[in-house]
């Protein structure tokens, strides 16, 4: 069956010393306190990945992820980081298509399809983000919009390739706003996404796909969100920046 995953997206936060302290604390708390089956992914700013890797040595349930990668393997793309580079650091996951990347860096569904291809070709597991704006929800086009994000960026993949995809549903109106989707809203969207995946790849692939919720998830609401049948964990922003809060979110996963 599908994995439960809680990923921390640190975004552009923390100095190096703070990052080292946070990783050490999280790794120790997870080791000492978390007994359930859950994979934890920490996605710090990319330039800390090499320094942080030794802190995860010997940890079976905590892995490193990046927050983005370029679609090309190498070349004259000043300031960018490629999937082969991440692979060479031992990174396992990469967040792709976060709404902040779509909004501030104009990432399109077509470009994200190329990024997904590059990540998969290099053995990285994409955490593919999708989600609607408040206006789209209010005008009731949210289901179609999110369906199209998957279709346009992922449905060119073979079933074998798709088996390596993790989905994160993140309503834009809930990210960093303190407005969380209700557990019913999350469940409705996640169930629809699973059905959409089943229509393309069959029920077995859909049942094995982890679909995470993101958007102001925290230690207070995580357990209820994660208890929904189609919510397989979370992509956590603000609450991943403090070790105690993040550990409590991870503990919200019940097996
Ligand atoms: P948030 O961010 O938890 O701070 O809302 C989630 C995300 O953007 O991944």
PDB file of C-alpha atoms and ligand atoms in Angstrom:
ATOM      1  CA  UNK A   1       0.000   0.000   0.000  1.00  0.00           C
ATOM      2  CA  UNK A   2       0.970   3.615  -0.350  1.00  0.00           C
ATOM      3  CA  UNK A   3       3.448   5.293   1.976  1.00  0.00           C
ATOM      4  CA  UNK A   4       2.649   7.940   4.543  1.00  0.00           C
ATOM      5  CA  UNK A   5       4.999  10.870   4.050  1.00  0.00           C
ATOM      6  CA  UNK A   6       5.511  14.143   5.905  1.00  0.00           C
ATOM      7  CA  UNK A   7       7.811  16.587   4.103  1.00  0.00           C
ATOM      8  CA  UNK A   8       9.116  19.865   5.505  1.00  0.00           C
ATOM      9  CA  UNK A   9       9.517  22.670   2.980  1.00  0.00           C
ATOM     10  CA  UNK A  10      11.795  25.207   4.616  1.00  0.00           C
ATOM     11  CA  UNK A  11      11.551  27.611   1.660  1.00  0.00           C
ATOM     12  CA  UNK A  12      14.099  30.490   1.859  1.00  0.00           C
ATOM     13  CA  UNK A  13      14.615  30.319   5.623  1.00  0.00           C
ATOM     14  CA  UNK A  14      17.441  29.617   8.102  1.00  0.00           C
ATOM     15  CA  UNK A  15      21.138  30.427   8.206  1.00  0.00           C
ATOM     16  CA  UNK A  16      23.584  27.534   8.034  1.00  0.00           C
ATOM     17  CA  UNK A  17      23.941  27.256  11.819  1.00  0.00           C
ATOM     18  CA  UNK A  18      20.191  27.352  12.278  1.00  0.00           C
ATOM     19  CA  UNK A  19      19.741  24.713   9.590  1.00  0.00           C
ATOM     20  CA  UNK A  20      22.235  22.370  11.255  1.00  0.00           C
ATOM     21  CA  UNK A  21      20.522  22.844  14.622  1.00  0.00           C
ATOM     22  CA  UNK A  22      17.063  22.187  13.163  1.00  0.00           C
ATOM     23  CA  UNK A  23      18.108  19.033  11.328  1.00  0.00           C
ATOM     24  CA  UNK A  24      19.874  17.596  14.394  1.00  0.00           C
ATOM     25  CA  UNK A  25      16.860  18.283  16.595  1.00  0.00           C
ATOM     26  CA  UNK A  26      14.359  16.859  14.127  1.00  0.00           C
ATOM     27  CA  UNK A  27      16.414  13.719  13.499  1.00  0.00           C
ATOM     28  CA  UNK A  28      16.712  13.063  17.247  1.00  0.00           C
ATOM     29  CA  UNK A  29      13.053  13.720  17.989  1.00  0.00           C
ATOM     30  CA  UNK A  30      11.895  11.477  15.131  1.00  0.00           C
ATOM     31  CA  UNK A  31      14.262   8.712  16.286  1.00  0.00           C
ATOM     32  CA  UNK A  32      13.141   8.934  19.917  1.00  0.00           C
ATOM     33  CA  UNK A  33       9.452   9.625  19.567  1.00  0.00           C
ATOM     34  CA  UNK A  34       7.987   8.459  16.277  1.00  0.00           C
ATOM     35  CA  UNK A  35       7.021   4.803  16.203  1.00  0.00           C
ATOM     36  CA  UNK A  36       4.526   4.681  13.317  1.00  0.00           C
ATOM     37  CA  UNK A  37       5.272   3.986   9.672  1.00  0.00           C
ATOM     38  CA  UNK A  38       6.011   7.364   8.136  1.00  0.00           C
ATOM     39  CA  UNK A  39       8.740   8.667   5.855  1.00  0.00           C
ATOM     40  CA  UNK A  40      10.015  12.117   6.756  1.00  0.00           C
ATOM     41  CA  UNK A  41      11.560  14.357   4.095  1.00  0.00           C
ATOM     42  CA  UNK A  42      13.466  17.536   4.936  1.00  0.00           C
ATOM     43  CA  UNK A  43      13.753  20.088   2.113  1.00  0.00           C
ATOM     44  CA  UNK A  44      16.189  22.805   3.207  1.00  0.00           C
ATOM     45  CA  UNK A  45      17.617  25.466   0.893  1.00  0.00           C
ATOM     46  CA  UNK A  46      19.742  23.591  -1.665  1.00  0.00           C
ATOM     47  CA  UNK A  47      23.055  25.095  -0.638  1.00  0.00           C
ATOM     48  CA  UNK A  48      22.834  23.392   2.772  1.00  0.00           C
ATOM     49  CA  UNK A  49      22.173  19.885   1.442  1.00  0.00           C
ATOM     50  CA  UNK A  50      25.817  18.747   1.446  1.00  0.00           C
ATOM     51  CA  UNK A  51      26.425  19.988   4.985  1.00  0.00           C
ATOM     52  CA  UNK A  52      23.218  18.460   6.331  1.00  0.00           C
ATOM     53  CA  UNK A  53      23.582  15.046   4.735  1.00  0.00           C
ATOM     54  CA  UNK A  54      25.911  13.549   7.406  1.00  0.00           C
ATOM     55  CA  UNK A  55      23.308  14.371  10.070  1.00  0.00           C
ATOM     56  CA  UNK A  56      20.972  11.889   8.401  1.00  0.00           C
ATOM     57  CA  UNK A  57      23.546   9.103   8.212  1.00  0.00           C
ATOM     58  CA  UNK A  58      22.031   5.818   9.408  1.00  0.00           C
ATOM     59  CA  UNK A  59      18.493   7.243   9.469  1.00  0.00           C
ATOM     60  CA  UNK A  60      16.122   5.004   7.598  1.00  0.00           C
ATOM     61  CA  UNK A  61      13.062   7.176   7.853  1.00  0.00           C
ATOM     62  CA  UNK A  62      14.418  10.697   7.324  1.00  0.00           C
ATOM     63  CA  UNK A  63      15.550  11.702   3.830  1.00  0.00           C
ATOM     64  CA  UNK A  64      16.675  14.907   2.156  1.00  0.00           C
ATOM     65  CA  UNK A  65      14.792  16.684  -0.585  1.00  0.00           C
ATOM     66  CA  UNK A  66      15.375  19.778  -2.690  1.00  0.00           C
ATOM     67  CA  UNK A  67      12.811  22.504  -3.300  1.00  0.00           C
ATOM     68  CA  UNK A  68      13.255  22.701  -7.062  1.00  0.00           C
ATOM     69  CA  UNK A  69      15.483  21.634  -9.945  1.00  0.00           C
ATOM     70  CA  UNK A  70      16.072  22.813 -13.499  1.00  0.00           C
ATOM     71  CA  UNK A  71      14.701  20.773 -16.390  1.00  0.00           C
ATOM     72  CA  UNK A  72      18.080  20.558 -18.176  1.00  0.00           C
ATOM     73  CA  UNK A  73      20.907  18.331 -16.950  1.00  0.00           C
ATOM     74  CA  UNK A  74      23.610  20.985 -17.343  1.00  0.00           C
ATOM     75  CA  UNK A  75      24.476  24.108 -19.300  1.00  0.00           C
ATOM     76  CA  UNK A  76      24.544  27.897 -19.262  1.00  0.00           C
ATOM     77  CA  UNK A  77      21.714  28.519 -16.783  1.00  0.00           C
ATOM     78  CA  UNK A  78      23.259  30.848 -14.226  1.00  0.00           C
ATOM     79  CA  UNK A  79      22.035  30.291 -10.712  1.00  0.00           C
ATOM     80  CA  UNK A  80      20.217  27.042 -11.425  1.00  0.00           C
ATOM     81  CA  UNK A  81      20.583  23.521  -9.993  1.00  0.00           C
ATOM     82  CA  UNK A  82      20.004  20.340 -11.982  1.00  0.00           C
ATOM     83  CA  UNK A  83      18.633  16.920 -11.112  1.00  0.00           C
ATOM     84  CA  UNK A  84      22.010  15.151 -11.740  1.00  0.00           C
ATOM     85  CA  UNK A  85      23.608  17.585  -9.266  1.00  0.00           C
ATOM     86  CA  UNK A  86      21.033  16.722  -6.625  1.00  0.00           C
ATOM     87  CA  UNK A  87      21.484  13.047  -7.325  1.00  0.00           C
ATOM     88  CA  UNK A  88      25.244  13.401  -6.873  1.00  0.00           C
ATOM     89  CA  UNK A  89      24.601  14.754  -3.348  1.00  0.00           C
ATOM     90  CA  UNK A  90      22.475  11.755  -2.392  1.00  0.00           C
ATOM     91  CA  UNK A  91      19.225  13.721  -2.392  1.00  0.00           C
ATOM     92  CA  UNK A  92      16.158  11.472  -2.731  1.00  0.00           C
ATOM     93  CA  UNK A  93      13.222  13.840  -3.310  1.00  0.00           C
ATOM     94  CA  UNK A  94      12.576  17.089  -5.140  1.00  0.00           C
ATOM     95  CA  UNK A  95       9.561  19.382  -4.756  1.00  0.00           C
ATOM     96  CA  UNK A  96       8.343  20.451  -8.207  1.00  0.00           C
ATOM     97  CA  UNK A  97       5.668  22.938  -9.194  1.00  0.00           C
ATOM     98  CA  UNK A  98       5.207  24.604  -5.833  1.00  0.00           C
ATOM     99  CA  UNK A  99       2.690  27.434  -6.246  1.00  0.00           C
ATOM    100  CA  UNK A 100       5.384  29.960  -5.279  1.00  0.00           C
ATOM    101  CA  UNK A 101       7.537  28.694  -8.168  1.00  0.00           C
ATOM    102  CA  UNK A 102       4.539  28.868 -10.482  1.00  0.00           C
ATOM    103  CA  UNK A 103       3.623  32.382  -9.306  1.00  0.00           C
ATOM    104  CA  UNK A 104       6.996  34.116  -8.823  1.00  0.00           C
ATOM    105  CA  UNK A 105       9.092  32.200 -11.360  1.00  0.00           C
ATOM    106  CA  UNK A 106       6.396  31.656 -13.992  1.00  0.00           C
ATOM    107  CA  UNK A 107       6.700  27.877 -14.073  1.00  0.00           C
ATOM    108  CA  UNK A 108       4.198  26.333 -16.472  1.00  0.00           C
ATOM    109  CA  UNK A 109       2.645  22.883 -16.609  1.00  0.00           C
ATOM    110  CA  UNK A 110       4.670  22.128 -19.766  1.00  0.00           C
ATOM    111  CA  UNK A 111       7.952  23.181 -18.144  1.00  0.00           C
ATOM    112  CA  UNK A 112       7.077  21.113 -15.085  1.00  0.00           C
ATOM    113  CA  UNK A 113       6.587  18.067 -17.308  1.00  0.00           C
ATOM    114  CA  UNK A 114      10.238  18.512 -18.376  1.00  0.00           C
ATOM    115  CA  UNK A 115      11.368  18.953 -14.768  1.00  0.00           C
ATOM    116  CA  UNK A 116       9.517  15.795 -13.755  1.00  0.00           C
ATOM    117  CA  UNK A 117      11.232  13.907 -16.595  1.00  0.00           C
ATOM    118  CA  UNK A 118      14.652  15.119 -15.511  1.00  0.00           C
ATOM    119  CA  UNK A 119      14.021  14.264 -11.864  1.00  0.00           C
ATOM    120  CA  UNK A 120      12.819  10.750 -12.706  1.00  0.00           C
ATOM    121  CA  UNK A 121      15.692  10.155 -15.140  1.00  0.00           C
ATOM    122  CA  UNK A 122      18.024  10.836 -12.228  1.00  0.00           C
ATOM    123  CA  UNK A 123      16.277   8.606  -9.732  1.00  0.00           C
ATOM    124  CA  UNK A 124      14.728  11.446  -7.717  1.00  0.00           C
ATOM    125  CA  UNK A 125      11.182  11.201  -6.404  1.00  0.00           C
ATOM    126  CA  UNK A 126       9.225  14.298  -7.454  1.00  0.00           C
ATOM    127  CA  UNK A 127       6.812  15.749  -4.903  1.00  0.00           C
ATOM    128  CA  UNK A 128       4.557  17.301  -7.509  1.00  0.00           C
ATOM    129  CA  UNK A 129       2.503  20.232  -6.200  1.00  0.00           C
ATOM    130  CA  UNK A 130      -0.908  21.255  -7.467  1.00  0.00           C
ATOM    131  CA  UNK A 131      -3.628  23.483  -6.111  1.00  0.00           C
ATOM    132  CA  UNK A 132      -6.132  26.204  -6.934  1.00  0.00           C
ATOM    133  CA  UNK A 133      -6.481  29.896  -6.076  1.00  0.00           C
ATOM    134  CA  UNK A 134      -9.295  31.222  -3.908  1.00  0.00           C
ATOM    135  CA  UNK A 135     -11.014  32.696  -6.953  1.00  0.00           C
ATOM    136  CA  UNK A 136     -10.911  29.344  -8.728  1.00  0.00           C
ATOM    137  CA  UNK A 137     -12.488  27.670  -5.722  1.00  0.00           C
ATOM    138  CA  UNK A 138     -15.147  30.350  -5.398  1.00  0.00           C
ATOM    139  CA  UNK A 139     -16.065  30.052  -9.070  1.00  0.00           C
ATOM    140  CA  UNK A 140     -16.066  26.262  -8.727  1.00  0.00           C
ATOM    141  CA  UNK A 141     -13.447  25.557 -11.366  1.00  0.00           C
ATOM    142  CA  UNK A 142     -10.985  24.196  -8.787  1.00  0.00           C
ATOM    143  CA  UNK A 143     -11.484  20.512  -9.529  1.00  0.00           C
ATOM    144  CA  UNK A 144     -11.003  20.988 -13.280  1.00  0.00           C
ATOM    145  CA  UNK A 145      -8.010  23.260 -12.739  1.00  0.00           C
ATOM    146  CA  UNK A 146      -6.154  20.840 -10.487  1.00  0.00           C
ATOM    147  CA  UNK A 147      -7.034  17.882 -12.714  1.00  0.00           C
ATOM    148  CA  UNK A 148      -5.486  19.757 -15.658  1.00  0.00           C
ATOM    149  CA  UNK A 149      -2.287  20.409 -13.686  1.00  0.00           C
ATOM    150  CA  UNK A 150      -1.818  16.651 -13.314  1.00  0.00           C
ATOM    151  CA  UNK A 151      -2.837  15.858 -16.879  1.00  0.00           C
ATOM    152  CA  UNK A 152      -0.483  18.401 -18.430  1.00  0.00           C
ATOM    153  CA  UNK A 153       2.581  17.753 -16.266  1.00  0.00           C
ATOM    154  CA  UNK A 154       2.335  14.045 -15.432  1.00  0.00           C
ATOM    155  CA  UNK A 155       0.091  12.047 -17.729  1.00  0.00           C
ATOM    156  CA  UNK A 156       2.764  11.614 -20.412  1.00  0.00           C
ATOM    157  CA  UNK A 157       4.555   9.272 -17.965  1.00  0.00           C
ATOM    158  CA  UNK A 158       4.376   5.497 -18.258  1.00  0.00           C
ATOM    159  CA  UNK A 159       2.666   3.660 -15.363  1.00  0.00           C
ATOM    160  CA  UNK A 160       6.122   2.500 -14.189  1.00  0.00           C
ATOM    161  CA  UNK A 161       7.343   6.096 -14.107  1.00  0.00           C
ATOM    162  CA  UNK A 162       4.185   7.388 -12.470  1.00  0.00           C
ATOM    163  CA  UNK A 163       4.681   4.889  -9.651  1.00  0.00           C
ATOM    164  CA  UNK A 164       7.578   7.116  -8.480  1.00  0.00           C
ATOM    165  CA  UNK A 165       5.483  10.288  -8.188  1.00  0.00           C
ATOM    166  CA  UNK A 166       4.262  11.793  -4.925  1.00  0.00           C
ATOM    167  CA  UNK A 167       1.469  14.369  -5.231  1.00  0.00           C
ATOM    168  CA  UNK A 168       1.026  17.332  -2.888  1.00  0.00           C
ATOM    169  CA  UNK A 169      -2.322  19.110  -3.014  1.00  0.00           C
ATOM    170  CA  UNK A 170      -1.791  22.659  -1.763  1.00  0.00           C
ATOM    171  CA  UNK A 171      -4.661  25.119  -2.146  1.00  0.00           C
ATOM    172  CA  UNK A 172      -2.931  28.456  -2.754  1.00  0.00           C
ATOM    173  CA  UNK A 173      -5.339  30.269  -0.438  1.00  0.00           C
ATOM    174  CA  UNK A 174      -4.174  28.068   2.437  1.00  0.00           C
ATOM    175  CA  UNK A 175      -0.406  28.437   1.989  1.00  0.00           C
ATOM    176  CA  UNK A 176       1.150  30.548   4.708  1.00  0.00           C
ATOM    177  CA  UNK A 177      -2.188  32.211   5.435  1.00  0.00           C
ATOM    178  CA  UNK A 178      -3.282  30.323   8.530  1.00  0.00           C
ATOM    179  CA  UNK A 179      -6.396  29.289   6.561  1.00  0.00           C
ATOM    180  CA  UNK A 180      -6.329  25.513   6.369  1.00  0.00           C
ATOM    181  CA  UNK A 181      -8.597  23.537   4.074  1.00  0.00           C
ATOM    182  CA  UNK A 182     -11.133  21.645   6.152  1.00  0.00           C
ATOM    183  CA  UNK A 183     -10.553  17.923   6.324  1.00  0.00           C
ATOM    184  CA  UNK A 184     -13.649  17.495   4.117  1.00  0.00           C
ATOM    185  CA  UNK A 185     -12.289  19.890   1.480  1.00  0.00           C
ATOM    186  CA  UNK A 186      -8.949  18.086   1.506  1.00  0.00           C
ATOM    187  CA  UNK A 187     -10.588  14.661   1.306  1.00  0.00           C
ATOM    188  CA  UNK A 188     -12.848  15.727  -1.575  1.00  0.00           C
ATOM    189  CA  UNK A 189      -9.889  16.951  -3.648  1.00  0.00           C
ATOM    190  CA  UNK A 190      -7.632  14.013  -2.768  1.00  0.00           C
ATOM    191  CA  UNK A 191     -10.331  11.488  -3.668  1.00  0.00           C
ATOM    192  CA  UNK A 192     -10.896  13.289  -6.969  1.00  0.00           C
ATOM    193  CA  UNK A 193      -7.158  13.262  -7.693  1.00  0.00           C
ATOM    194  CA  UNK A 194      -6.930   9.547  -6.960  1.00  0.00           C
ATOM    195  CA  UNK A 195      -9.860   8.910  -9.275  1.00  0.00           C
ATOM    196  CA  UNK A 196      -8.206  11.023 -11.976  1.00  0.00           C
ATOM    197  CA  UNK A 197      -4.992   9.014 -11.605  1.00  0.00           C
ATOM    198  CA  UNK A 198      -7.024   5.777 -11.769  1.00  0.00           C
ATOM    199  CA  UNK A 199      -8.674   6.910 -15.011  1.00  0.00           C
ATOM    200  CA  UNK A 200      -5.253   7.202 -16.626  1.00  0.00           C
ATOM    201  CA  UNK A 201      -3.201   4.489 -14.899  1.00  0.00           C
ATOM    202  CA  UNK A 202      -5.713   2.106 -13.316  1.00  0.00           C
ATOM    203  CA  UNK A 203      -6.847   1.621  -9.749  1.00  0.00           C
ATOM    204  CA  UNK A 204      -3.742  -0.172  -8.517  1.00  0.00           C
ATOM    205  CA  UNK A 205      -1.377   2.664  -9.455  1.00  0.00           C
ATOM    206  CA  UNK A 206      -3.843   5.191  -7.999  1.00  0.00           C
ATOM    207  CA  UNK A 207      -4.143   3.251  -4.742  1.00  0.00           C
ATOM    208  CA  UNK A 208      -0.363   3.192  -4.420  1.00  0.00           C
ATOM    209  CA  UNK A 209       0.123   6.928  -4.992  1.00  0.00           C
ATOM    210  CA  UNK A 210       0.823   9.018  -1.894  1.00  0.00           C
ATOM    211  CA  UNK A 211      -1.172  12.266  -1.981  1.00  0.00           C
ATOM    212  CA  UNK A 212      -0.049  14.809   0.618  1.00  0.00           C
ATOM    213  CA  UNK A 213      -1.929  17.848   1.862  1.00  0.00           C
ATOM    214  CA  UNK A 214      -0.187  21.223   2.254  1.00  0.00           C
ATOM    215  CA  UNK A 215      -1.348  24.681   3.342  1.00  0.00           C
ATOM    216  CA  UNK A 216      -1.144  25.871   6.962  1.00  0.00           C
ATOM    217  CA  UNK A 217      -0.997  22.316   8.263  1.00  0.00           C
ATOM    218  CA  UNK A 218       0.303  22.366  11.818  1.00  0.00           C
ATOM    219  CA  UNK A 219       0.440  20.371  15.036  1.00  0.00           C
ATOM    220  CA  UNK A 220      -3.178  21.278  15.832  1.00  0.00           C
ATOM    221  CA  UNK A 221      -4.873  20.234  12.615  1.00  0.00           C
ATOM    222  CA  UNK A 222      -2.512  17.583  11.188  1.00  0.00           C
ATOM    223  CA  UNK A 223      -4.008  14.532  12.902  1.00  0.00           C
ATOM    224  CA  UNK A 224      -7.507  15.299  11.609  1.00  0.00           C
ATOM    225  CA  UNK A 225      -6.298  16.006   8.068  1.00  0.00           C
ATOM    226  CA  UNK A 226      -4.108  12.889   8.005  1.00  0.00           C
ATOM    227  CA  UNK A 227      -6.993  10.751   9.273  1.00  0.00           C
ATOM    228  CA  UNK A 228      -8.859  11.279   5.986  1.00  0.00           C
ATOM    229  CA  UNK A 229      -8.808   8.121   3.860  1.00  0.00           C
ATOM    230  CA  UNK A 230      -7.144   9.775   0.856  1.00  0.00           C
ATOM    231  CA  UNK A 231      -4.747  12.078   2.732  1.00  0.00           C
ATOM    232  CA  UNK A 232      -1.408  10.287   3.013  1.00  0.00           C
ATOM    233  CA  UNK A 233       0.579  12.882   4.940  1.00  0.00           C
ATOM    234  CA  UNK A 234       1.586  16.479   4.444  1.00  0.00           C
ATOM    235  CA  UNK A 235       3.862  19.054   2.859  1.00  0.00           C
ATOM    236  CA  UNK A 236       4.581  21.436   5.700  1.00  0.00           C
ATOM    237  CA  UNK A 237       5.938  24.985   5.393  1.00  0.00           C
ATOM    238  CA  UNK A 238       5.838  27.243   8.455  1.00  0.00           C
ATOM    239  CA  UNK A 239       5.407  24.425  10.959  1.00  0.00           C
ATOM    240  CA  UNK A 240       8.502  22.638   9.608  1.00  0.00           C
ATOM    241  CA  UNK A 241      10.771  25.455  10.824  1.00  0.00           C
ATOM    242  CA  UNK A 242      10.506  24.470  14.486  1.00  0.00           C
ATOM    243  CA  UNK A 243      11.598  20.986  15.543  1.00  0.00           C
ATOM    244  CA  UNK A 244       8.916  20.427  18.191  1.00  0.00           C
ATOM    245  CA  UNK A 245       6.055  21.620  15.988  1.00  0.00           C
ATOM    246  CA  UNK A 246       7.261  19.579  13.030  1.00  0.00           C
ATOM    247  CA  UNK A 247       7.690  16.431  15.126  1.00  0.00           C
ATOM    248  CA  UNK A 248       4.155  16.826  16.452  1.00  0.00           C
ATOM    249  CA  UNK A 249       2.894  17.112  12.868  1.00  0.00           C
ATOM    250  CA  UNK A 250       4.765  13.901  11.978  1.00  0.00           C
ATOM    251  CA  UNK A 251       3.196  12.229  15.000  1.00  0.00           C
ATOM    252  CA  UNK A 252      -0.210  13.187  13.581  1.00  0.00           C
ATOM    253  CA  UNK A 253       0.219  10.310  11.114  1.00  0.00           C
ATOM    254  CA  UNK A 254      -1.537   7.250  12.507  1.00  0.00           C
ATOM    255  CA  UNK A 255      -1.108   3.825  10.956  1.00  0.00           C
TER     256      UNK A 255
HETATM  257  P1  LIG B   1       2.598  26.462   4.908  1.00  0.00           P
HETATM  258  O1  LIG B   1       3.316  26.117   3.516  1.00  0.00           O
HETATM  259  O2  LIG B   1       2.545  25.175   5.692  1.00  0.00           O
HETATM  260  O3  LIG B   1       3.474  27.502   5.557  1.00  0.00           O
HETATM  261  O4  LIG B   1       1.249  26.964   4.575  1.00  0.00           O
HETATM  262  C1  LIG B   1       3.096  24.897   2.872  1.00  0.00           C
HETATM  263  C2  LIG B   1       3.853  24.889   1.568  1.00  0.00           C
HETATM  264  O5  LIG B   1       3.910  25.935   0.910  1.00  0.00           O
HETATM  265  O6  LIG B   1       4.424  23.861   1.167  1.00  0.00           O
END
